[in-house]
PDB file of N, CA, C and O in Angstrom:
ATOM      1  N   MET A   1      29.645  99.358 223.802  1.00  0.00           N
ATOM      2  CA  MET A   1      30.688  99.398 224.722  1.00  0.00           C
ATOM      3  C   MET A   1      32.044  99.615 224.345  1.00  0.00           C
ATOM      4  O   MET A   1      32.777 100.387 224.973  1.00  0.00           O
ATOM      5  N   LYS A   2      32.317  99.119 223.161  1.00  0.00           N
ATOM      6  CA  LYS A   2      33.739  99.272 222.594  1.00  0.00           C
ATOM      7  C   LYS A   2      33.878 100.764 222.319  1.00  0.00           C
ATOM      8  O   LYS A   2      34.963 101.343 222.617  1.00  0.00           O
ATOM      9  N   ASN A   3      32.909 101.388 221.704  1.00  0.00           N
ATOM     10  CA  ASN A   3      33.052 102.868 221.381  1.00  0.00           C
ATOM     11  C   ASN A   3      33.168 103.641 222.577  1.00  0.00           C
ATOM     12  O   ASN A   3      33.913 104.701 222.513  1.00  0.00           O
ATOM     13  N   GLU A   4      32.495 103.303 223.696  1.00  0.00           N
ATOM     14  CA  GLU A   4      32.645 104.145 224.989  1.00  0.00           C
ATOM     15  C   GLU A   4      33.998 104.003 225.564  1.00  0.00           C
ATOM     16  O   GLU A   4      34.576 105.007 225.976  1.00  0.00           O
ATOM     17  N   ALA A   5      34.696 102.692 225.551  1.00  0.00           N
ATOM     18  CA  ALA A   5      35.933 102.563 226.026  1.00  0.00           C
ATOM     19  C   ALA A   5      37.038 103.412 225.217  1.00  0.00           C
ATOM     20  O   ALA A   5      37.795 103.977 225.731  1.00  0.00           O
ATOM     21  N   ILE A   6      36.724 103.370 223.868  1.00  0.00           N
ATOM     22  CA  ILE A   6      37.761 104.173 223.022  1.00  0.00           C
ATOM     23  C   ILE A   6      37.490 105.608 223.216  1.00  0.00           C
ATOM     24  O   ILE A   6      38.600 106.361 223.155  1.00  0.00           O
ATOM     25  N   ALA A   7      36.400 106.074 223.579  1.00  0.00           N
ATOM     26  CA  ALA A   7      36.084 107.480 223.711  1.00  0.00           C
ATOM     27  C   ALA A   7      36.750 107.856 225.163  1.00  0.00           C
ATOM     28  O   ALA A   7      37.507 109.037 225.227  1.00  0.00           O
ATOM     29  N   VAL A   8      36.776 107.104 226.158  1.00  0.00           N
ATOM     30  CA  VAL A   8      37.409 107.400 227.478  1.00  0.00           C
ATOM     31  C   VAL A   8      38.870 107.471 227.150  1.00  0.00           C
ATOM     32  O   VAL A   8      39.518 108.375 227.765  1.00  0.00           O
ATOM     33  N   ILE A   9      39.439 106.471 226.519  1.00  0.00           N
ATOM     34  CA  ILE A   9      40.799 106.464 226.300  1.00  0.00           C
ATOM     35  C   ILE A   9      41.345 107.726 225.461  1.00  0.00           C
ATOM     36  O   ILE A   9      42.265 108.364 225.752  1.00  0.00           O
ATOM     37  N   GLY A  10      40.466 108.071 224.448  1.00  0.00           N
ATOM     38  CA  GLY A  10      40.724 109.286 223.676  1.00  0.00           C
ATOM     39  C   GLY A  10      40.756 110.518 224.571  1.00  0.00           C
ATOM     40  O   GLY A  10      41.529 111.476 224.430  1.00  0.00           O
ATOM     41  N   TRP A  11      39.642 110.634 225.425  1.00  0.00           N
ATOM     42  CA  TRP A  11      39.644 111.949 226.245  1.00  0.00           C
ATOM     43  C   TRP A  11      40.798 111.913 227.225  1.00  0.00           C
ATOM     44  O   TRP A  11      41.348 113.059 227.463  1.00  0.00           O
ATOM     45  N   ILE A  12      41.143 110.803 227.767  1.00  0.00           N
ATOM     46  CA  ILE A  12      42.424 110.761 228.808  1.00  0.00           C
ATOM     47  C   ILE A  12      43.594 111.216 227.953  1.00  0.00           C
ATOM     48  O   ILE A  12      44.374 111.939 228.503  1.00  0.00           O
ATOM     49  N   ALA A  13      43.744 110.596 226.839  1.00  0.00           N
ATOM     50  CA  ALA A  13      44.987 110.971 226.116  1.00  0.00           C
ATOM     51  C   ALA A  13      45.049 112.454 225.702  1.00  0.00           C
ATOM     52  O   ALA A  13      45.927 113.172 225.773  1.00  0.00           O
ATOM     53  N   LEU A  14      43.833 112.934 225.274  1.00  0.00           N
ATOM     54  CA  LEU A  14      43.614 114.341 224.911  1.00  0.00           C
ATOM     55  C   LEU A  14      44.080 115.219 226.046  1.00  0.00           C
ATOM     56  O   LEU A  14      44.828 116.248 225.950  1.00  0.00           O
ATOM     57  N   VAL A  15      43.520 114.925 227.274  1.00  0.00           N
ATOM     58  CA  VAL A  15      43.771 115.864 228.419  1.00  0.00           C
ATOM     59  C   VAL A  15      45.167 115.706 228.857  1.00  0.00           C
ATOM     60  O   VAL A  15      45.960 116.746 229.147  1.00  0.00           O
ATOM     61  N   GLN A  16      45.700 114.533 228.948  1.00  0.00           N
ATOM     62  CA  GLN A  16      47.147 114.417 229.290  1.00  0.00           C
ATOM     63  C   GLN A  16      48.137 114.960 228.402  1.00  0.00           C
ATOM     64  O   GLN A  16      49.086 115.607 228.723  1.00  0.00           O
ATOM     65  N   GLY A  17      47.853 114.837 227.053  1.00  0.00           N
ATOM     66  CA  GLY A  17      48.702 115.445 226.056  1.00  0.00           C
ATOM     67  C   GLY A  17      48.635 116.961 226.014  1.00  0.00           C
ATOM     68  O   GLY A  17      49.618 117.697 226.031  1.00  0.00           O
ATOM     69  N   GLY A  18      47.391 117.498 226.341  1.00  0.00           N
ATOM     70  CA  GLY A  18      47.261 118.993 226.477  1.00  0.00           C
ATOM     71  C   GLY A  18      47.943 119.498 227.718  1.00  0.00           C
ATOM     72  O   GLY A  18      48.560 120.564 227.553  1.00  0.00           O
ATOM     73  N   LEU A  19      47.799 118.828 228.717  1.00  0.00           N
ATOM     74  CA  LEU A  19      48.470 119.352 229.976  1.00  0.00           C
ATOM     75  C   LEU A  19      49.903 119.300 229.951  1.00  0.00           C
ATOM     76  O   LEU A  19      50.680 120.233 230.360  1.00  0.00           O
ATOM     77  N   GLY A  20      50.453 118.054 229.345  1.00  0.00           N
ATOM     78  CA  GLY A  20      51.936 118.061 229.077  1.00  0.00           C
ATOM     79  C   GLY A  20      52.388 119.187 228.168  1.00  0.00           C
ATOM     80  O   GLY A  20      53.457 119.851 228.563  1.00  0.00           O
ATOM     81  N   ALA A  21      51.818 119.277 227.016  1.00  0.00           N
ATOM     82  CA  ALA A  21      52.337 120.204 226.121  1.00  0.00           C
ATOM     83  C   ALA A  21      52.138 121.726 226.635  1.00  0.00           C
ATOM     84  O   ALA A  21      52.941 122.568 226.563  1.00  0.00           O
ATOM     85  N   GLY A  22      50.975 121.923 227.338  1.00  0.00           N
ATOM     86  CA  GLY A  22      50.711 123.250 227.858  1.00  0.00           C
ATOM     87  C   GLY A  22      51.756 123.587 228.931  1.00  0.00           C
ATOM     88  O   GLY A  22      52.233 124.876 229.073  1.00  0.00           O
ATOM     89  N   GLY A  23      51.981 122.640 229.815  1.00  0.00           N
ATOM     90  CA  GLY A  23      53.073 122.899 230.907  1.00  0.00           C
ATOM     91  C   GLY A  23      54.561 123.067 230.385  1.00  0.00           C
ATOM     92  O   GLY A  23      55.198 123.927 230.861  1.00  0.00           O
ATOM     93  N   ARG A  24      54.829 122.329 229.348  1.00  0.00           N
ATOM     94  CA  ARG A  24      56.228 122.458 228.710  1.00  0.00           C
ATOM     95  C   ARG A  24      56.183 123.899 228.018  1.00  0.00           C
ATOM     96  O   ARG A  24      57.209 124.532 228.038  1.00  0.00           O
ATOM     97  N   LEU A  25      55.150 124.325 227.243  1.00  0.00           N
ATOM     98  CA  LEU A  25      55.234 125.521 226.540  1.00  0.00           C
ATOM     99  C   LEU A  25      54.991 126.823 227.245  1.00  0.00           C
ATOM    100  O   LEU A  25      55.622 127.862 227.004  1.00  0.00           O
ATOM    101  N   PHE A  26      54.056 126.722 228.378  1.00  0.00           N
ATOM    102  CA  PHE A  26      53.735 127.830 229.108  1.00  0.00           C
ATOM    103  C   PHE A  26      54.060 127.938 230.640  1.00  0.00           C
ATOM    104  O   PHE A  26      53.860 128.774 231.394  1.00  0.00           O
ATOM    105  N   GLY A  27      54.730 126.763 231.055  1.00  0.00           N
ATOM    106  CA  GLY A  27      55.069 126.718 232.432  1.00  0.00           C
ATOM    107  C   GLY A  27      56.589 126.324 232.646  1.00  0.00           C
ATOM    108  O   GLY A  27      57.337 126.249 231.689  1.00  0.00           O
ATOM    109  N   ASP A  28      56.960 125.810 233.769  1.00  0.00           N
ATOM    110  CA  ASP A  28      58.245 125.331 233.962  1.00  0.00           C
ATOM    111  C   ASP A  28      58.580 123.909 233.587  1.00  0.00           C
ATOM    112  O   ASP A  28      59.515 123.424 233.594  1.00  0.00           O
ATOM    113  N   GLY A  29      57.349 123.206 233.510  1.00  0.00           N
ATOM    114  CA  GLY A  29      57.514 121.736 233.207  1.00  0.00           C
ATOM    115  C   GLY A  29      56.111 121.179 232.872  1.00  0.00           C
ATOM    116  O   GLY A  29      55.095 121.828 233.048  1.00  0.00           O
ATOM    117  N   PRO A  30      56.086 119.930 232.473  1.00  0.00           N
ATOM    118  CA  PRO A  30      54.806 119.309 232.159  1.00  0.00           C
ATOM    119  C   PRO A  30      53.872 119.151 233.303  1.00  0.00           C
ATOM    120  O   PRO A  30      54.397 119.014 234.424  1.00  0.00           O
ATOM    121  N   TRP A  31      52.630 119.323 233.026  1.00  0.00           N
ATOM    122  CA  TRP A  31      51.648 118.982 234.014  1.00  0.00           C
ATOM    123  C   TRP A  31      50.873 117.652 233.822  1.00  0.00           C
ATOM    124  O   TRP A  31      51.032 117.114 232.690  1.00  0.00           O
ATOM    125  N   GLY A  32      50.148 117.065 234.779  1.00  0.00           N
ATOM    126  CA  GLY A  32      49.588 115.838 234.439  1.00  0.00           C
ATOM    127  C   GLY A  32      50.317 114.611 235.168  1.00  0.00           C
ATOM    128  O   GLY A  32      51.290 114.863 235.820  1.00  0.00           O
ATOM    129  N   LEU A  33      49.813 113.437 234.748  1.00  0.00           N
ATOM    130  CA  LEU A  33      50.290 112.268 235.498  1.00  0.00           C
ATOM    131  C   LEU A  33      51.423 111.595 234.761  1.00  0.00           C
ATOM    132  O   LEU A  33      52.433 111.171 235.346  1.00  0.00           O
ATOM    133  N   LEU A  34      51.492 111.770 233.446  1.00  0.00           N
ATOM    134  CA  LEU A  34      52.657 111.163 232.650  1.00  0.00           C
ATOM    135  C   LEU A  34      53.969 111.599 233.091  1.00  0.00           C
ATOM    136  O   LEU A  34      54.952 110.864 233.151  1.00  0.00           O
ATOM    137  N   GLN A  35      54.115 112.893 233.390  1.00  0.00           N
ATOM    138  CA  GLN A  35      55.358 113.403 233.738  1.00  0.00           C
ATOM    139  C   GLN A  35      56.055 112.815 235.013  1.00  0.00           C
ATOM    140  O   GLN A  35      57.171 112.812 235.261  1.00  0.00           O
ATOM    141  N   LYS A  36      55.058 112.124 235.783  1.00  0.00           N
ATOM    142  CA  LYS A  36      55.565 111.488 237.125  1.00  0.00           C
ATOM    143  C   LYS A  36      56.209 110.190 236.831  1.00  0.00           C
ATOM    144  O   LYS A  36      57.043 109.632 237.551  1.00  0.00           O
ATOM    145  N   TRP A  37      55.869 109.517 235.632  1.00  0.00           N
ATOM    146  CA  TRP A  37      56.362 108.197 235.380  1.00  0.00           C
ATOM    147  C   TRP A  37      57.427 108.218 234.148  1.00  0.00           C
ATOM    148  O   TRP A  37      58.392 107.430 234.085  1.00  0.00           O
ATOM    149  N   TRP A  38      57.191 109.121 233.221  1.00  0.00           N
ATOM    150  CA  TRP A  38      58.099 109.060 232.050  1.00  0.00           C
ATOM    151  C   TRP A  38      58.565 110.635 231.676  1.00  0.00           C
ATOM    152  O   TRP A  38      57.816 111.445 232.016  1.00  0.00           O
ATOM    153  N   ASP A  39      59.622 110.754 231.036  1.00  0.00           N
ATOM    154  CA  ASP A  39      60.070 112.049 230.563  1.00  0.00           C
ATOM    155  C   ASP A  39      59.685 112.086 229.068  1.00  0.00           C
ATOM    156  O   ASP A  39      60.401 111.673 228.189  1.00  0.00           O
ATOM    157  N   VAL A  40      58.648 112.638 228.852  1.00  0.00           N
ATOM    158  CA  VAL A  40      58.079 112.797 227.386  1.00  0.00           C
ATOM    159  C   VAL A  40      58.379 114.082 226.835  1.00  0.00           C
ATOM    160  O   VAL A  40      58.267 115.099 227.438  1.00  0.00           O
ATOM    161  N   PRO A  41      59.011 114.074 225.676  1.00  0.00           N
ATOM    162  CA  PRO A  41      59.360 115.290 224.945  1.00  0.00           C
ATOM    163  C   PRO A  41      57.972 116.087 224.632  1.00  0.00           C
ATOM    164  O   PRO A  41      56.934 115.453 224.491  1.00  0.00           O
ATOM    165  N   THR A  42      58.172 117.421 224.326  1.00  0.00           N
ATOM    166  CA  THR A  42      56.988 118.207 223.917  1.00  0.00           C
ATOM    167  C   THR A  42      56.277 117.600 222.678  1.00  0.00           C
ATOM    168  O   THR A  42      55.047 117.544 222.538  1.00  0.00           O
ATOM    169  N   ALA A  43      57.075 117.174 221.688  1.00  0.00           N
ATOM    170  CA  ALA A  43      56.473 116.579 220.426  1.00  0.00           C
ATOM    171  C   ALA A  43      55.605 115.395 220.846  1.00  0.00           C
ATOM    172  O   ALA A  43      54.595 115.074 220.249  1.00  0.00           O
ATOM    173  N   GLY A  44      56.123 114.533 221.817  1.00  0.00           N
ATOM    174  CA  GLY A  44      55.494 113.508 222.222  1.00  0.00           C
ATOM    175  C   GLY A  44      54.055 113.869 222.765  1.00  0.00           C
ATOM    176  O   GLY A  44      53.117 113.298 222.600  1.00  0.00           O
ATOM    177  N   TYR A  45      53.990 114.964 223.662  1.00  0.00           N
ATOM    178  CA  TYR A  45      52.780 115.380 224.278  1.00  0.00           C
ATOM    179  C   TYR A  45      51.694 115.806 223.173  1.00  0.00           C
ATOM    180  O   TYR A  45      50.624 115.661 223.280  1.00  0.00           O
ATOM    181  N   ILE A  46      52.414 116.542 222.131  1.00  0.00           N
ATOM    182  CA  ILE A  46      51.548 117.024 221.139  1.00  0.00           C
ATOM    183  C   ILE A  46      50.897 115.943 220.294  1.00  0.00           C
ATOM    184  O   ILE A  46      49.742 115.957 219.931  1.00  0.00           O
ATOM    185  N   ALA A  47      51.823 114.919 220.037  1.00  0.00           N
ATOM    186  CA  ALA A  47      51.275 113.739 219.312  1.00  0.00           C
ATOM    187  C   ALA A  47      50.235 113.080 220.150  1.00  0.00           C
ATOM    188  O   ALA A  47      49.233 112.506 219.557  1.00  0.00           O
ATOM    189  N   LEU A  48      50.397 112.816 221.450  1.00  0.00           N
ATOM    190  CA  LEU A  48      49.449 112.261 222.338  1.00  0.00           C
ATOM    191  C   LEU A  48      48.131 113.082 222.311  1.00  0.00           C
ATOM    192  O   LEU A  48      46.972 112.525 222.247  1.00  0.00           O
ATOM    193  N   PHE A  49      48.176 114.295 222.209  1.00  0.00           N
ATOM    194  CA  PHE A  49      47.002 115.171 222.216  1.00  0.00           C
ATOM    195  C   PHE A  49      46.295 115.009 220.919  1.00  0.00           C
ATOM    196  O   PHE A  49      45.039 114.846 220.922  1.00  0.00           O
ATOM    197  N   THR A  50      47.067 114.956 219.811  1.00  0.00           N
ATOM    198  CA  THR A  50      46.429 114.741 218.431  1.00  0.00           C
ATOM    199  C   THR A  50      45.725 113.411 218.365  1.00  0.00           C
ATOM    200  O   THR A  50      44.512 113.297 217.863  1.00  0.00           O
ATOM    201  N   ALA A  51      46.346 112.337 218.921  1.00  0.00           N
ATOM    202  CA  ALA A  51      45.863 111.052 218.923  1.00  0.00           C
ATOM    203  C   ALA A  51      44.508 110.937 219.852  1.00  0.00           C
ATOM    204  O   ALA A  51      43.651 110.235 219.419  1.00  0.00           O
ATOM    205  N   GLY A  52      44.504 111.702 220.955  1.00  0.00           N
ATOM    206  CA  GLY A  52      43.342 111.693 221.715  1.00  0.00           C
ATOM    207  C   GLY A  52      42.271 112.492 220.984  1.00  0.00           C
ATOM    208  O   GLY A  52      41.017 111.961 221.074  1.00  0.00           O
ATOM    209  N   VAL A  53      42.455 113.575 220.296  1.00  0.00           N
ATOM    210  CA  VAL A  53      41.506 114.212 219.612  1.00  0.00           C
ATOM    211  C   VAL A  53      40.801 113.195 218.527  1.00  0.00           C
ATOM    212  O   VAL A  53      39.700 113.170 218.420  1.00  0.00           O
ATOM    213  N   VAL A  54      41.701 112.522 217.704  1.00  0.00           N
ATOM    214  CA  VAL A  54      41.266 111.656 216.798  1.00  0.00           C
ATOM    215  C   VAL A  54      40.394 110.510 217.325  1.00  0.00           C
ATOM    216  O   VAL A  54      39.429 110.152 216.770  1.00  0.00           O
ATOM    217  N   LEU A  55      40.899 109.842 218.402  1.00  0.00           N
ATOM    218  CA  LEU A  55      40.096 108.780 219.043  1.00  0.00           C
ATOM    219  C   LEU A  55      38.755 109.204 219.584  1.00  0.00           C
ATOM    220  O   LEU A  55      37.677 108.559 219.384  1.00  0.00           O
ATOM    221  N   ALA A  56      38.828 110.453 220.395  1.00  0.00           N
ATOM    222  CA  ALA A  56      37.634 110.791 220.880  1.00  0.00           C
ATOM    223  C   ALA A  56      36.545 111.288 219.805  1.00  0.00           C
ATOM    224  O   ALA A  56      35.326 110.922 220.034  1.00  0.00           O
ATOM    225  N   ALA A  57      36.997 111.984 218.835  1.00  0.00           N
ATOM    226  CA  ALA A  57      36.040 112.315 217.773  1.00  0.00           C
ATOM    227  C   ALA A  57      35.474 111.128 217.035  1.00  0.00           C
ATOM    228  O   ALA A  57      34.261 110.937 216.691  1.00  0.00           O
ATOM    229  N   TRP A  58      36.444 110.030 216.700  1.00  0.00           N
ATOM    230  CA  TRP A  58      36.052 108.902 216.052  1.00  0.00           C
ATOM    231  C   TRP A  58      34.963 108.073 216.890  1.00  0.00           C
ATOM    232  O   TRP A  58      33.866 107.684 216.449  1.00  0.00           O
ATOM    233  N   ALA A  59      35.150 108.018 218.191  1.00  0.00           N
ATOM    234  CA  ALA A  59      34.259 107.092 219.030  1.00  0.00           C
ATOM    235  C   ALA A  59      32.994 108.040 219.126  1.00  0.00           C
ATOM    236  O   ALA A  59      31.883 107.325 219.225  1.00  0.00           O
ATOM    237  N   GLU A  60      32.868 109.292 219.369  1.00  0.00           N
ATOM    238  CA  GLU A  60      31.659 110.178 219.502  1.00  0.00           C
ATOM    239  C   GLU A  60      30.917 109.988 218.329  1.00  0.00           C
ATOM    240  O   GLU A  60      29.733 109.858 218.247  1.00  0.00           O
ATOM    241  N   ASN A  61      31.622 110.031 217.134  1.00  0.00           N
ATOM    242  CA  ASN A  61      30.956 109.950 215.757  1.00  0.00           C
ATOM    243  C   ASN A  61      30.339 108.622 215.603  1.00  0.00           C
ATOM    244  O   ASN A  61      29.152 108.516 215.129  1.00  0.00           O
ATOM    245  N   ALA A  62      30.961 107.506 216.035  1.00  0.00           N
ATOM    246  CA  ALA A  62      30.370 106.181 215.891  1.00  0.00           C
ATOM    247  C   ALA A  62      29.237 106.026 216.897  1.00  0.00           C
ATOM    248  O   ALA A  62      28.221 105.351 216.483  1.00  0.00           O
ATOM    249  N   LYS A  63      29.210 106.641 218.068  1.00  0.00           N
ATOM    250  CA  LYS A  63      28.089 106.688 218.993  1.00  0.00           C
ATOM    251  C   LYS A  63      26.856 107.237 218.300  1.00  0.00           C
ATOM    252  O   LYS A  63      25.782 106.793 218.354  1.00  0.00           O
ATOM    253  N   GLN A  64      27.013 108.507 217.644  1.00  0.00           N
ATOM    254  CA  GLN A  64      25.907 109.083 216.976  1.00  0.00           C
ATOM    255  C   GLN A  64      25.388 108.316 215.734  1.00  0.00           C
ATOM    256  O   GLN A  64      24.190 108.278 215.611  1.00  0.00           O
ATOM    257  N   ARG A  65      26.297 107.711 215.133  1.00  0.00           N
ATOM    258  CA  ARG A  65      25.941 106.813 213.863  1.00  0.00           C
ATOM    259  C   ARG A  65      25.016 105.658 214.514  1.00  0.00           C
ATOM    260  O   ARG A  65      23.990 105.351 213.850  1.00  0.00           O
ATOM    261  N   ALA A  66      25.414 105.065 215.555  1.00  0.00           N
ATOM    262  CA  ALA A  66      24.712 103.908 216.204  1.00  0.00           C
ATOM    263  C   ALA A  66      23.264 104.328 216.607  1.00  0.00           C
ATOM    264  O   ALA A  66      22.338 103.643 216.514  1.00  0.00           O
ATOM    265  N   LYS A  67      23.305 105.620 217.113  1.00  0.00           N
ATOM    266  CA  LYS A  67      21.954 106.141 217.633  1.00  0.00           C
ATOM    267  C   LYS A  67      21.094 106.375 216.475  1.00  0.00           C
ATOM    268  O   LYS A  67      19.796 106.144 216.480  1.00  0.00           O
ATOM    269  N   ALA A  68      21.519 106.960 215.310  1.00  0.00           N
ATOM    270  CA  ALA A  68      20.779 107.223 214.207  1.00  0.00           C
ATOM    271  C   ALA A  68      20.195 105.873 213.538  1.00  0.00           C
ATOM    272  O   ALA A  68      19.112 105.914 213.083  1.00  0.00           O
ATOM    273  N   LYS A  69      20.948 104.816 213.570  1.00  0.00           N
ATOM    274  CA  LYS A  69      20.500 103.587 213.094  1.00  0.00           C
ATOM    275  C   LYS A  69      19.464 102.933 213.987  1.00  0.00           C
ATOM    276  O   LYS A  69      18.531 102.216 213.463  1.00  0.00           O
ATOM    277  N   ALA A  70      19.407 103.197 215.166  1.00  0.00           N
ATOM    278  CA  ALA A  70      18.360 102.511 216.065  1.00  0.00           C
ATOM    279  C   ALA A  70      17.088 103.342 216.026  1.00  0.00           C
ATOM    280  O   ALA A  70      16.695 104.217 215.569  1.00  0.00           O
TER     281      ALA A  70
END
């Protein structure tokens, strides 16, 4: 259960960071929900994307290790 929650948080962070950075770099402003509440700089969106990748990959890897043990 814990790994699934971390995976969901990781995927959400990955998507929001990607949308924000993509909108800042290739559009007129950030896309996604975060821009409605906070003014996050481009580096913040990239850091959020990176953290999301790390969390999602770690959780997915942990799920696979748990399946292999069972």
